[in-house]
Coordinates of C-alpha atoms in Angstrom, one line a residue:
Chain A
X1 CA 202.6 98.7 123.0
X2 CA 204.8 98.1 119.9
X3 CA 204.7 96.1 116.7
X4 CA 206.8 93.4 118.2
X5 CA 204.5 93.1 121.2
X6 CA 201.5 92.6 118.8
X7 CA 203.5 90.0 116.9
X8 CA 204.5 88.1 120.1
X9 CA 201.0 88.1 121.4
X10 CA 199.7 86.9 118.1
X11 CA 202.2 84.0 118.1
X12 CA 201.5 83.1 121.7
X13 CA 197.8 83.0 121.3
X14 CA 198.0 81.0 118.0
X15 CA 200.3 78.3 119.2
X16 CA 199.3 75.5 116.9
X17 CA 199.6 77.6 113.7
X18 CA 202.9 79.1 115.0
X19 CA 204.3 75.7 115.7
X20 CA 203.2 74.4 112.4
X21 CA 205.0 77.1 110.4
X22 CA 208.0 76.9 112.7
X23 CA 208.2 73.2 112.0
X24 CA 208.4 73.7 108.2
X25 CA 211.3 76.1 108.6
X26 CA 212.8 73.8 111.2
X27 CA 212.8 70.9 108.8
X28 CA 214.2 73.0 106.0
X29 CA 217.0 74.4 108.0
X30 CA 217.9 71.2 109.7
X31 CA 217.9 69.3 106.5
X32 CA 220.0 71.9 104.7
X33 CA 222.6 72.0 107.5
X34 CA 222.8 68.3 107.9
X35 CA 223.1 67.6 104.1
X36 CA 225.6 70.3 103.6
X37 CA 227.9 69.1 106.3
X38 CA 227.5 65.5 105.2
X39 CA 227.9 66.4 101.5
X40 CA 231.1 68.4 102.2
X41 CA 232.4 65.7 104.5
X42 CA 231.8 63.0 101.8
X43 CA 233.4 65.2 99.2
X44 CA 236.4 66.1 101.3
X45 CA 236.8 62.5 102.4
X46 CA 236.9 61.2 98.8
X47 CA 239.1 64.0 97.6
X48 CA 241.6 63.5 100.5
X49 CA 241.4 59.8 99.9
X50 CA 242.3 60.2 96.3
X51 CA 245.2 62.6 97.2
X52 CA 246.3 60.1 99.7
X53 CA 246.4 57.3 97.2
X54 CA 248.9 59.7 95.6
X55 CA 250.1 57.2 93.1
X56 CA 249.5 57.3 89.3
X57 CA 249.2 53.5 89.3
X58 CA 248.3 51.0 92.1
X59 CA 249.6 47.6 91.2
X60 CA 247.7 44.6 92.6
X61 CA 247.9 40.8 91.9
X62 CA 246.2 39.9 88.7
X63 CA 244.5 36.7 90.0
X64 CA 242.9 38.1 93.1
X65 CA 239.1 37.7 93.1
X66 CA 236.9 40.2 91.5
X67 CA 235.4 41.1 94.9
X68 CA 238.9 41.7 96.3
X69 CA 239.7 43.9 93.3
X70 CA 236.5 45.9 93.9
X71 CA 237.5 46.3 97.6
X72 CA 240.9 47.5 96.7
X73 CA 239.4 49.9 94.2
X74 CA 237.0 51.2 96.8
X75 CA 239.9 51.9 99.1
X76 CA 239.1 49.0 101.5
X77 CA 241.5 46.2 102.1
X78 CA 240.3 42.7 101.6
X79 CA 242.9 41.1 99.4
X80 CA 244.3 37.9 100.8
X81 CA 246.5 37.3 97.7
X82 CA 250.0 38.3 97.5
X83 CA 252.6 38.8 94.8
X84 CA 256.4 38.4 94.8
X85 CA 258.3 41.4 96.2
X86 CA 260.6 41.1 93.2
X87 CA 257.8 42.9 91.2
X88 CA 258.9 46.1 93.0
X89 CA 262.4 45.9 91.5
X90 CA 261.1 45.0 88.0
X91 CA 258.7 48.0 88.0
X92 CA 261.2 50.4 89.5
X93 CA 263.6 49.6 86.6
X94 CA 261.1 50.9 84.0
X95 CA 262.1 54.1 82.4
X96 CA 258.8 55.9 83.0
X97 CA 258.7 55.1 86.7
X98 CA 259.8 57.7 89.2
X99 CA 258.7 56.2 92.5
X100 CA 257.7 52.8 93.7
X101 CA 256.6 51.8 97.2
X102 CA 255.4 48.4 98.3
X103 CA 252.7 47.6 100.9
X104 CA 251.8 44.3 102.5
X105 CA 248.4 43.7 104.0
X106 CA 248.9 41.8 107.2
X107 CA 245.4 41.4 108.4
X108 CA 242.2 42.8 109.9
X109 CA 241.5 42.8 113.6
X110 CA 237.7 42.9 114.2
X111 CA 236.3 44.6 117.3
X112 CA 239.7 45.9 118.4
X113 CA 239.6 48.0 121.5
X114 CA 242.4 50.1 120.0
X115 CA 240.2 51.5 117.3
X116 CA 237.1 53.7 117.5
X117 CA 236.0 51.9 114.3
X118 CA 234.8 48.3 114.1
X119 CA 237.9 47.1 112.2
X120 CA 241.6 47.7 112.6
X121 CA 243.9 47.0 109.6
X122 CA 247.6 46.2 109.9
X123 CA 249.7 47.2 106.9
X124 CA 253.5 46.9 106.3
X125 CA 255.1 49.7 104.3
X126 CA 258.5 50.8 103.3
X127 CA 259.4 54.1 105.0
X128 CA 262.4 54.5 102.7
X129 CA 260.4 54.5 99.5
X130 CA 257.0 55.6 100.8
X131 CA 255.4 58.7 99.2
X132 CA 251.7 58.2 100.2
X133 CA 251.7 57.6 104.0
X134 CA 254.4 59.6 105.8
X135 CA 253.3 62.8 104.1
X136 CA 250.2 62.7 106.2
X137 CA 251.9 62.5 109.5
X138 CA 250.6 65.0 112.0
X139 CA 254.2 65.6 113.3
X140 CA 257.3 64.4 111.6
X141 CA 259.0 61.3 113.1
X142 CA 261.9 62.2 115.3
X143 CA 263.7 58.9 114.5
X144 CA 263.2 56.2 111.9
X145 CA 260.6 53.6 112.7
X146 CA 262.1 50.7 114.7
X147 CA 260.9 47.1 115.2
X148 CA 257.6 47.0 117.2
X149 CA 256.9 50.6 116.4
X150 CA 253.9 51.8 114.4
X151 CA 252.2 54.8 112.9
X152 CA 248.4 54.9 113.5
X153 CA 245.5 56.4 111.7
X154 CA 243.4 59.0 113.5
X155 CA 241.0 56.5 114.9
X156 CA 243.7 54.4 116.5
X157 CA 244.2 54.3 120.2
X158 CA 241.4 56.6 121.0
X159 CA 239.9 54.3 123.6
X160 CA 243.2 53.5 125.4
X161 CA 245.2 56.1 127.2
X162 CA 248.5 54.1 126.6
X163 CA 250.6 54.4 123.5
X164 CA 250.8 50.7 123.1
X165 CA 248.6 48.7 120.8
X166 CA 248.3 45.0 121.1
X167 CA 247.8 43.0 117.9
X168 CA 247.1 39.4 118.8
X169 CA 249.5 39.8 121.8
X170 CA 252.2 41.6 119.9
X171 CA 252.8 45.0 121.6
X172 CA 253.3 47.9 119.2
X173 CA 254.4 51.4 120.3
X174 CA 252.6 54.2 118.5
X175 CA 255.2 56.8 117.6
X176 CA 253.2 58.8 115.1
X177 CA 249.7 59.7 114.1
X178 CA 248.2 60.6 110.8
X179 CA 245.9 63.4 110.1
X180 CA 242.3 62.4 109.4
X181 CA 241.9 61.1 105.9
X182 CA 238.4 59.8 105.8
X183 CA 239.2 56.4 104.3
X184 CA 240.6 53.1 105.7
X185 CA 243.9 54.9 106.6
X186 CA 242.2 56.3 109.7
X187 CA 241.8 52.8 111.1
X188 CA 245.1 51.3 110.1
X189 CA 248.4 50.6 111.8
X190 CA 251.4 51.0 109.6
X191 CA 254.5 49.1 110.4
X192 CA 257.8 48.5 108.7
X193 CA 258.5 45.2 106.8
X194 CA 261.0 44.3 109.6
X195 CA 258.2 44.6 112.2
X196 CA 256.0 42.6 109.9
X197 CA 258.6 39.8 109.8
X198 CA 258.9 40.0 113.6
X199 CA 255.1 39.8 114.0
X200 CA 254.9 36.8 111.6
X201 CA 257.7 35.1 113.5
X202 CA 255.9 35.6 116.8
X203 CA 252.6 34.3 115.2
X204 CA 250.9 37.6 115.8
X205 CA 249.6 37.5 112.2
X206 CA 247.3 34.5 111.5
X207 CA 247.5 32.6 108.3
X208 CA 250.4 32.1 105.9
X209 CA 251.6 35.7 105.4
X210 CA 255.1 36.1 104.2
X211 CA 257.0 39.3 104.7
X212 CA 258.8 38.6 101.5
X213 CA 255.6 39.1 99.5
X214 CA 253.6 42.2 98.9
X215 CA 249.9 43.0 98.2
X216 CA 250.1 46.4 96.5
X217 CA 252.7 48.7 94.9
X218 CA 252.2 52.4 94.6
X219 CA 253.8 53.7 91.5
X220 CA 254.4 57.3 90.5
X221 CA 255.4 58.1 87.0
X222 CA 257.8 60.7 85.7
X223 CA 256.1 63.8 84.2
X224 CA 255.1 63.4 80.5
X225 CA 254.7 59.6 80.5
X226 CA 251.4 58.1 79.5
X227 CA 249.7 56.3 82.3
X228 CA 247.7 53.8 80.2
X229 CA 250.7 52.9 78.0
X230 CA 253.0 52.5 81.0
X231 CA 250.4 50.3 82.7
X232 CA 250.3 48.0 79.7
X233 CA 254.1 47.8 79.6
X234 CA 254.1 47.1 83.3
X235 CA 252.1 43.9 82.7
X236 CA 254.8 42.7 80.3
X237 CA 257.6 43.5 82.7
X238 CA 256.0 41.9 85.7
X239 CA 253.5 39.2 84.6
X240 CA 250.7 38.4 87.0
X241 CA 250.0 42.0 88.0
X242 CA 247.0 44.2 87.5
X243 CA 247.9 47.9 87.2
X244 CA 245.0 50.1 88.2
X245 CA 245.4 53.5 86.7
X246 CA 244.7 56.3 89.1
X247 CA 242.4 58.2 86.7
X248 CA 240.2 55.1 86.5
X249 CA 240.1 54.9 90.3
X250 CA 239.3 58.6 90.4
X251 CA 236.6 58.1 87.8
X252 CA 234.9 55.4 90.0
X253 CA 235.1 57.6 93.1
X254 CA 234.0 60.7 91.2
X255 CA 231.0 58.8 89.7
X256 CA 230.0 57.5 93.1
X257 CA 230.4 61.0 94.6
X258 CA 228.4 62.7 91.7
X259 CA 225.6 60.2 92.2
X260 CA 225.4 60.8 95.9
X261 CA 225.6 64.6 95.5
X262 CA 222.9 64.5 92.8
X263 CA 220.5 62.4 95.0
X264 CA 221.1 64.7 98.0
X265 CA 220.5 67.8 96.0
X266 CA 217.3 66.4 94.5
X267 CA 216.0 65.6 98.0
X268 CA 217.0 69.1 99.1
X269 CA 215.2 70.6 96.2
X270 CA 212.0 68.6 96.9
X271 CA 212.1 69.6 100.6
X272 CA 212.7 73.2 99.7
X273 CA 209.8 73.3 97.2
X274 CA 207.4 71.6 99.7
X275 CA 208.5 73.9 102.6
X276 CA 208.0 77.0 100.5
X277 CA 204.6 75.9 99.2
X278 CA 203.3 74.8 102.5
X279 CA 204.7 77.8 104.3
X280 CA 203.1 80.1 101.7
X281 CA 199.9 78.2 101.9
X282 CA 199.7 78.4 105.7
X283 CA 200.5 82.1 105.7
X284 CA 197.9 82.8 103.1
X285 CA 195.3 81.0 105.2
X286 CA 196.4 83.2 108.2
X287 CA 196.0 86.4 106.1
X288 CA 192.5 85.3 105.1
X289 CA 191.5 84.4 108.6
X290 CA 192.8 87.7 109.9
X291 CA 191.2 90.0 107.3
X292 CA 188.9 91.5 109.8
X293 CA 191.8 92.2 112.1
X294 CA 193.7 93.8 109.2
X295 CA 190.7 95.9 108.4
X296 CA 190.3 97.0 112.0
X297 CA 194.0 97.9 112.3
X298 CA 193.8 100.0 109.1
X299 CA 190.7 101.7 110.5
X300 CA 192.3 102.8 113.7
X301 CA 195.3 104.2 111.9
X302 CA 197.7 101.4 110.6
X303 CA 199.2 102.2 107.3
X304 CA 199.8 99.7 104.5
X305 CA 203.5 99.8 105.5
X306 CA 202.7 98.9 109.1
X307 CA 200.5 95.9 108.0
X308 CA 203.3 94.7 105.8
X309 CA 205.9 95.0 108.6
X310 CA 203.6 93.3 111.0
X311 CA 203.2 90.2 108.9
X312 CA 206.8 90.2 107.8
X313 CA 208.0 90.5 111.4
X314 CA 205.7 87.7 112.4
X315 CA 207.1 85.6 109.6
X316 CA 210.7 86.5 110.5
X317 CA 210.2 85.5 114.1
X318 CA 208.8 82.2 113.1
X319 CA 211.5 81.6 110.5
X320 CA 214.3 82.5 112.9
X321 CA 213.0 80.4 115.8
X322 CA 212.2 77.5 113.4
X323 CA 215.6 77.9 111.8
X324 CA 217.5 77.9 115.1
X325 CA 215.6 74.8 116.3
X326 CA 216.5 73.1 113.0
X327 CA 220.1 73.9 113.5
X328 CA 220.2 72.6 117.0
X329 CA 218.6 69.4 116.1
X330 CA 220.7 68.8 113.0
X331 CA 223.8 69.5 115.1
X332 CA 222.6 66.8 117.5
X333 CA 222.0 64.5 114.6
X334 CA 225.4 65.1 113.2
X335 CA 227.0 64.4 116.6
X336 CA 225.0 61.2 116.8
X337 CA 226.0 60.3 113.3
X338 CA 229.7 60.9 114.0
X339 CA 229.7 59.2 117.4
X340 CA 227.4 56.2 116.7
X341 CA 226.1 55.9 113.1
X342 CA 229.4 56.1 111.2
X343 CA 231.2 53.5 113.2
X344 CA 228.2 51.2 113.1
X345 CA 227.8 51.5 109.4
X346 CA 231.5 51.7 108.8
X347 CA 231.2 55.0 106.9
X348 CA 234.1 57.4 106.8
X349 CA 233.1 61.1 106.5
X350 CA 235.3 64.0 107.3
X351 CA 233.6 66.6 109.4
X352 CA 234.6 70.2 109.2
X353 CA 236.6 72.0 111.9
X354 CA 234.7 74.0 114.5
X355 CA 235.1 77.4 112.7
X356 CA 234.1 75.6 109.5
X357 CA 231.0 74.2 111.2
X358 CA 230.1 77.7 112.5
X359 CA 230.4 79.1 109.0
X360 CA 228.3 76.3 107.6
X361 CA 225.7 76.9 110.3
X362 CA 225.4 80.6 109.6
X363 CA 225.4 79.9 105.9
X364 CA 222.7 77.3 106.1
X365 CA 220.6 79.5 108.4
X366 CA 220.8 82.5 106.0
X367 CA 220.2 80.3 103.0
X368 CA 217.0 78.8 104.6
X369 CA 215.8 82.3 105.3
X370 CA 216.4 83.4 101.8
X371 CA 214.7 80.3 100.4
X372 CA 211.5 80.8 102.4
X373 CA 211.4 84.6 101.9
X374 CA 209.1 84.5 98.9
X375 CA 206.7 82.4 100.9
X376 CA 206.8 84.9 103.7
X377 CA 206.7 88.0 101.6
X378 CA 203.8 87.2 99.4
X379 CA 201.2 86.9 102.2
X380 CA 202.6 90.1 103.8
X381 CA 202.2 92.0 100.6
X382 CA 198.7 90.7 100.1
X383 CA 197.7 91.7 103.7
X384 CA 199.0 95.2 103.2
X385 CA 197.1 95.6 100.0
X386 CA 193.8 94.5 101.4
X387 CA 191.0 97.0 101.1
X388 CA 190.1 97.7 104.8
X389 CA 186.4 98.3 104.0
X390 CA 186.1 95.0 102.0
X391 CA 188.1 93.2 104.7
X392 CA 185.8 94.2 107.4
X393 CA 182.7 93.4 105.4
X394 CA 183.6 90.0 103.9
X395 CA 184.5 88.0 107.0
Chain B
X1 CA 184.4 119.7 109.0
X2 CA 183.4 116.8 106.8
X3 CA 182.1 117.4 103.3
X4 CA 181.2 115.0 100.5
X5 CA 180.7 116.3 97.0
X6 CA 178.9 114.2 94.4
X7 CA 180.4 111.0 95.9
X8 CA 179.6 107.7 94.2
X9 CA 180.7 104.2 94.9
X10 CA 180.1 101.0 92.9
X11 CA 180.9 97.3 93.7
X12 CA 181.2 94.4 91.3
X13 CA 179.6 91.2 92.3
X14 CA 179.8 87.7 90.9
X15 CA 182.5 85.8 88.9
X16 CA 184.6 87.4 86.3
X17 CA 182.7 87.6 83.0
X18 CA 179.4 87.4 84.8
X19 CA 179.8 90.4 87.1
X20 CA 177.0 92.8 88.0
X21 CA 177.6 96.3 89.1
X22 CA 176.0 97.4 92.3
X23 CA 175.9 101.2 92.9
X24 CA 176.2 101.5 96.7
X25 CA 176.4 105.3 96.9
X26 CA 175.1 107.6 94.2
X27 CA 176.2 111.2 93.8
X28 CA 175.8 112.1 97.5
X29 CA 176.4 115.6 98.8
X30 CA 176.8 115.9 102.5
X31 CA 178.2 118.4 105.0
X32 CA 178.7 117.6 108.6
X33 CA 179.7 120.3 111.1
X34 CA 181.6 119.9 114.4
X35 CA 179.5 118.7 117.3
X36 CA 176.7 117.3 115.2
X37 CA 175.1 113.9 115.9
X38 CA 174.0 112.6 112.5
X39 CA 171.9 109.5 112.4
X40 CA 171.7 107.8 108.9
X41 CA 169.0 105.2 108.6
X42 CA 167.8 102.9 105.8
X43 CA 167.1 99.3 104.9
X44 CA 169.9 96.7 104.7
X45 CA 171.9 97.1 101.5
X46 CA 170.9 100.7 100.9
X47 CA 174.5 101.9 101.1
X48 CA 174.8 103.2 104.7
X49 CA 178.0 101.3 105.6
X50 CA 179.5 102.1 102.2
X51 CA 178.9 105.8 102.9
X52 CA 180.4 105.5 106.4
X53 CA 183.5 103.8 104.9
X54 CA 183.9 106.6 102.5
X55 CA 183.5 109.2 105.3
X56 CA 186.1 107.2 107.3
X57 CA 188.6 107.2 104.4
X58 CA 188.5 103.4 104.4
X59 CA 187.0 103.2 101.0
X60 CA 187.9 105.3 97.9
X61 CA 184.9 106.7 96.1
X62 CA 184.7 106.0 92.3
X63 CA 183.8 109.6 91.7
X64 CA 183.3 112.8 93.7
X65 CA 185.4 114.3 96.5
X66 CA 185.7 113.9 100.2
X67 CA 187.0 116.7 102.4
X68 CA 188.1 116.7 106.0
X69 CA 188.8 120.1 107.4
X70 CA 189.0 121.4 103.9
X71 CA 191.4 118.8 102.6
X72 CA 190.5 116.3 99.9
X73 CA 191.7 113.2 101.6
X74 CA 192.1 111.1 98.5
X75 CA 194.8 113.4 97.3
X76 CA 196.8 112.4 100.4
X77 CA 199.3 109.5 100.7
X78 CA 198.3 106.3 102.5
X79 CA 200.4 107.2 105.5
X80 CA 198.7 110.6 105.8
X81 CA 195.2 109.2 105.4
X82 CA 196.0 106.6 108.1
X83 CA 197.3 109.3 110.4
X84 CA 194.2 111.3 109.8
X85 CA 191.9 108.4 110.7
X86 CA 194.0 107.7 113.8
X87 CA 193.9 111.3 115.1
X88 CA 190.4 112.5 113.9
X89 CA 188.2 109.4 113.9
X90 CA 187.1 106.8 116.3
X91 CA 185.3 103.6 115.0
X92 CA 182.5 101.4 116.2
X93 CA 182.0 98.6 113.7
X94 CA 179.0 96.5 113.1
X95 CA 181.0 93.3 113.3
X96 CA 183.2 92.2 116.3
X97 CA 186.4 94.0 115.8
X98 CA 188.6 93.3 118.8
X99 CA 191.9 91.6 118.2
X100 CA 191.4 88.1 119.7
X101 CA 195.0 87.6 120.8
X102 CA 195.1 90.8 122.9
X103 CA 193.4 91.3 126.2
X104 CA 190.9 94.2 126.8
X105 CA 193.4 96.7 128.0
X106 CA 195.8 96.0 125.1
X107 CA 192.9 96.2 122.6
X108 CA 192.0 99.7 123.9
X109 CA 195.7 100.8 123.6
X110 CA 196.1 99.6 119.9
X111 CA 195.1 103.0 118.3
X112 CA 197.9 104.8 120.3
X113 CA 200.4 102.6 118.5
X114 CA 199.9 104.8 115.4
X115 CA 199.6 108.1 117.4
X116 CA 202.4 110.6 117.7
X117 CA 205.1 109.7 120.3
X118 CA 203.9 112.1 123.0
X119 CA 200.4 110.5 123.0
X120 CA 202.0 107.0 123.4
X121 CA 203.6 107.9 126.7
X122 CA 200.6 107.5 128.9
X123 CA 198.7 105.2 126.6
X124 CA 198.0 102.6 129.3
X125 CA 196.9 105.2 131.8
X126 CA 194.5 106.7 129.2
X127 CA 193.2 103.2 128.3
X128 CA 192.4 102.5 131.9
X129 CA 190.5 105.8 132.2
X130 CA 188.6 105.0 129.0
X131 CA 187.7 101.5 130.4
X132 CA 186.6 103.1 133.6
X133 CA 184.4 105.5 131.6
X134 CA 182.6 102.6 130.0
X135 CA 182.4 100.7 133.2
X136 CA 184.8 97.9 132.4
X137 CA 187.8 98.6 134.6
X138 CA 187.3 95.2 136.2
X139 CA 187.6 93.4 132.8
X140 CA 191.0 94.7 131.7
X141 CA 192.8 91.4 131.7
X142 CA 190.0 89.5 130.0
X143 CA 190.3 88.3 126.3
X144 CA 187.6 89.1 123.8
X145 CA 186.3 85.5 123.7
X146 CA 185.4 85.9 127.4
X147 CA 183.3 89.1 126.9
X148 CA 179.5 89.4 126.3
X149 CA 178.3 91.3 123.3
X150 CA 177.5 94.3 125.4
X151 CA 180.9 94.3 127.0
X152 CA 182.6 94.0 123.7
X153 CA 180.7 97.0 122.4
X154 CA 181.8 99.0 125.4
X155 CA 185.5 98.0 124.9
X156 CA 185.1 99.1 121.3
X157 CA 183.8 102.5 122.5
X158 CA 186.8 102.8 124.9
X159 CA 189.1 102.0 122.0
X160 CA 187.4 104.6 119.8
X161 CA 187.9 107.4 122.3
X162 CA 191.4 106.7 123.5
X163 CA 193.0 109.1 121.0
X164 CA 190.2 111.7 121.9
X165 CA 189.1 112.0 118.2
X166 CA 186.8 114.8 117.2
X167 CA 184.6 112.4 115.2
X168 CA 183.1 109.0 116.2
X169 CA 181.8 106.8 113.4
X170 CA 179.4 104.1 114.5
X171 CA 178.1 101.4 112.2
X172 CA 175.0 99.6 113.7
X173 CA 176.5 100.1 117.2
X174 CA 173.5 98.3 118.9
X175 CA 173.3 95.3 116.5
X176 CA 172.8 92.0 118.4
X177 CA 172.2 93.8 121.7
X178 CA 169.2 93.4 124.0
X179 CA 167.2 96.5 124.8
X180 CA 168.8 97.2 128.1
X181 CA 172.4 96.9 126.8
X182 CA 171.4 99.0 123.7
X183 CA 170.3 101.8 126.0
X184 CA 173.6 101.5 128.0
X185 CA 175.7 101.7 124.8
X186 CA 173.7 104.6 123.4
X187 CA 174.0 106.4 126.8
X188 CA 177.8 106.1 126.4
X189 CA 177.6 107.4 122.8
X190 CA 175.5 110.3 124.0
X191 CA 177.9 111.1 126.7
X192 CA 180.8 111.2 124.2
X193 CA 178.7 113.5 122.0
X194 CA 178.0 115.8 125.0
X195 CA 181.8 116.1 125.4
X196 CA 181.9 117.8 121.9
X197 CA 182.6 114.8 119.7
X198 CA 180.8 114.7 116.3
X199 CA 178.9 111.5 115.9
X200 CA 177.9 109.9 112.6
X201 CA 175.8 106.8 113.3
X202 CA 174.3 104.5 110.7
X203 CA 171.6 102.0 111.6
X204 CA 168.5 100.3 110.4
X205 CA 166.9 100.6 113.8
X206 CA 164.4 103.5 114.0
X207 CA 164.6 103.7 117.7
X208 CA 168.1 105.3 117.5
X209 CA 166.9 108.3 115.4
X210 CA 165.9 110.2 118.5
X211 CA 169.5 110.3 119.8
X212 CA 170.7 112.4 116.8
X213 CA 170.6 116.1 116.1
X214 CA 170.1 115.3 112.4
X215 CA 168.5 112.4 110.7
X216 CA 169.1 111.2 107.1
X217 CA 167.4 108.4 105.3
X218 CA 169.1 106.4 102.5
X219 CA 167.6 104.3 99.8
X220 CA 169.4 102.8 96.8
X221 CA 172.5 104.8 97.6
X222 CA 170.8 108.2 97.9
X223 CA 169.3 110.4 100.6
X224 CA 165.6 110.2 100.1
X225 CA 164.3 112.7 102.6
X226 CA 165.3 116.3 103.2
X227 CA 167.9 116.8 105.9
X228 CA 166.2 117.5 109.2

């Protein structure tokens, strides 16, 4: 006979109550882990996305629709308007400009078997001037990109064992893969302008796309130049453009992120408060219903310290088992989310690496235990302070 | 062995602001020697159980002193009082007092959990012997909810004697029992007394007076008759 044996027998014989408390802790831990992983994923995704955009200014056509502008700002491609490639030269000649790199949106392939996501984008870029895409290559290219060669985002070609990707019958060879970014880059094929011309010539790109036009220009300024002022001057140098300042883009993304994080933390706070109150309430009921047992144990020799340890151990066993169950279920949920929900909802969230996930899991588990500790300690202290004679008499 | 000097105990009843003070035990002096069988009788509410709780060290008196083997127990730490209860006293409560989540054998073993390590060694063996002594060796695996009132009392007796304490405190040990079971339970108590254990028994039942070697009567928290 030991304290632990008493605890286990108590839990076994009071199954409903044990399950109820375990469930509260299970919900708390599960929610904590899932929201933390998702929150961090969203944050990392947005941060990496912003870094990836890399440029101080993104130049887009002035007259594209408002919706298309919003899509570009949100990091999604949707623009079907183009601007003359000559804009690249005009902007590059500005004194404040350090780097300029054009991109051409060629199209979206829906339901492509070569992407784990629903949509696959095809973008032409200039490897000579690029400063936002090649820097994210997993391994450096051994040779310069040739015609019919492409670089793919991390979601590309995951369903096919071959290194060839077919875009409307045009065979592209994947020669490089980007690190996970968490935005549309992951589901994009990047090709050179020469390949774009070849694809257009072979009618692999529907519509009237011209490889002599461009959709966006990434611009990096020399240090010390004012972004807002340069953007204004840019509109004079190259009429018909709309320079989007990176700080504005970052502000939009940051605002979105702050709102999301705030909502999740509010929900987390509510869940925590409810779990603590309910756990404390249920444990208080248990102490009340077991007053006679406490009195009897005290009578046969249990000290206050033993009663305290008895109730604390019981709480700890429930908290640990509930916590572990919560972690297992939230892991399953996160797996389901990554495998099914994110592609279905077209959401991009970066998940942590395995060591990171283990660290998160341990952290969430310990946090949940600390959070429910007051709810577990209070009834244990109350039980230990119960007057044994009164306890035996009142029940 | 056990000595009470001018011991008083009060309780407060009612809600805060409208409380009334009830004096359960009033300036009681009592000395009980080893091997005695003291029966304390009195009407319900006269303070018998309060007195027994004070003797057991379960309830701290508001005034007076309580000595066990010459030591004022309320000068001791909680751990030491608990150890004293565990080693020197066995209990039979008026109310059902078995742990509902443990079977009969485990219930009997519980007091050994707080005993010195050497006594814990053969705890289950001793528990089986104690159950055999009260005639319940065939019910070791049963849970309290499956026991009759008489069986439960006998389990409580087995639990009370497992640590072989020199004193057995019994609060209405035959409450809710039929006449035959009452006699069986009292026969067991007598048997324990014959083994040298001091018995302090409180009851409102006059038929139990004859079992004792000394009889005390309480009324309004005091002894009202000379000690016999």
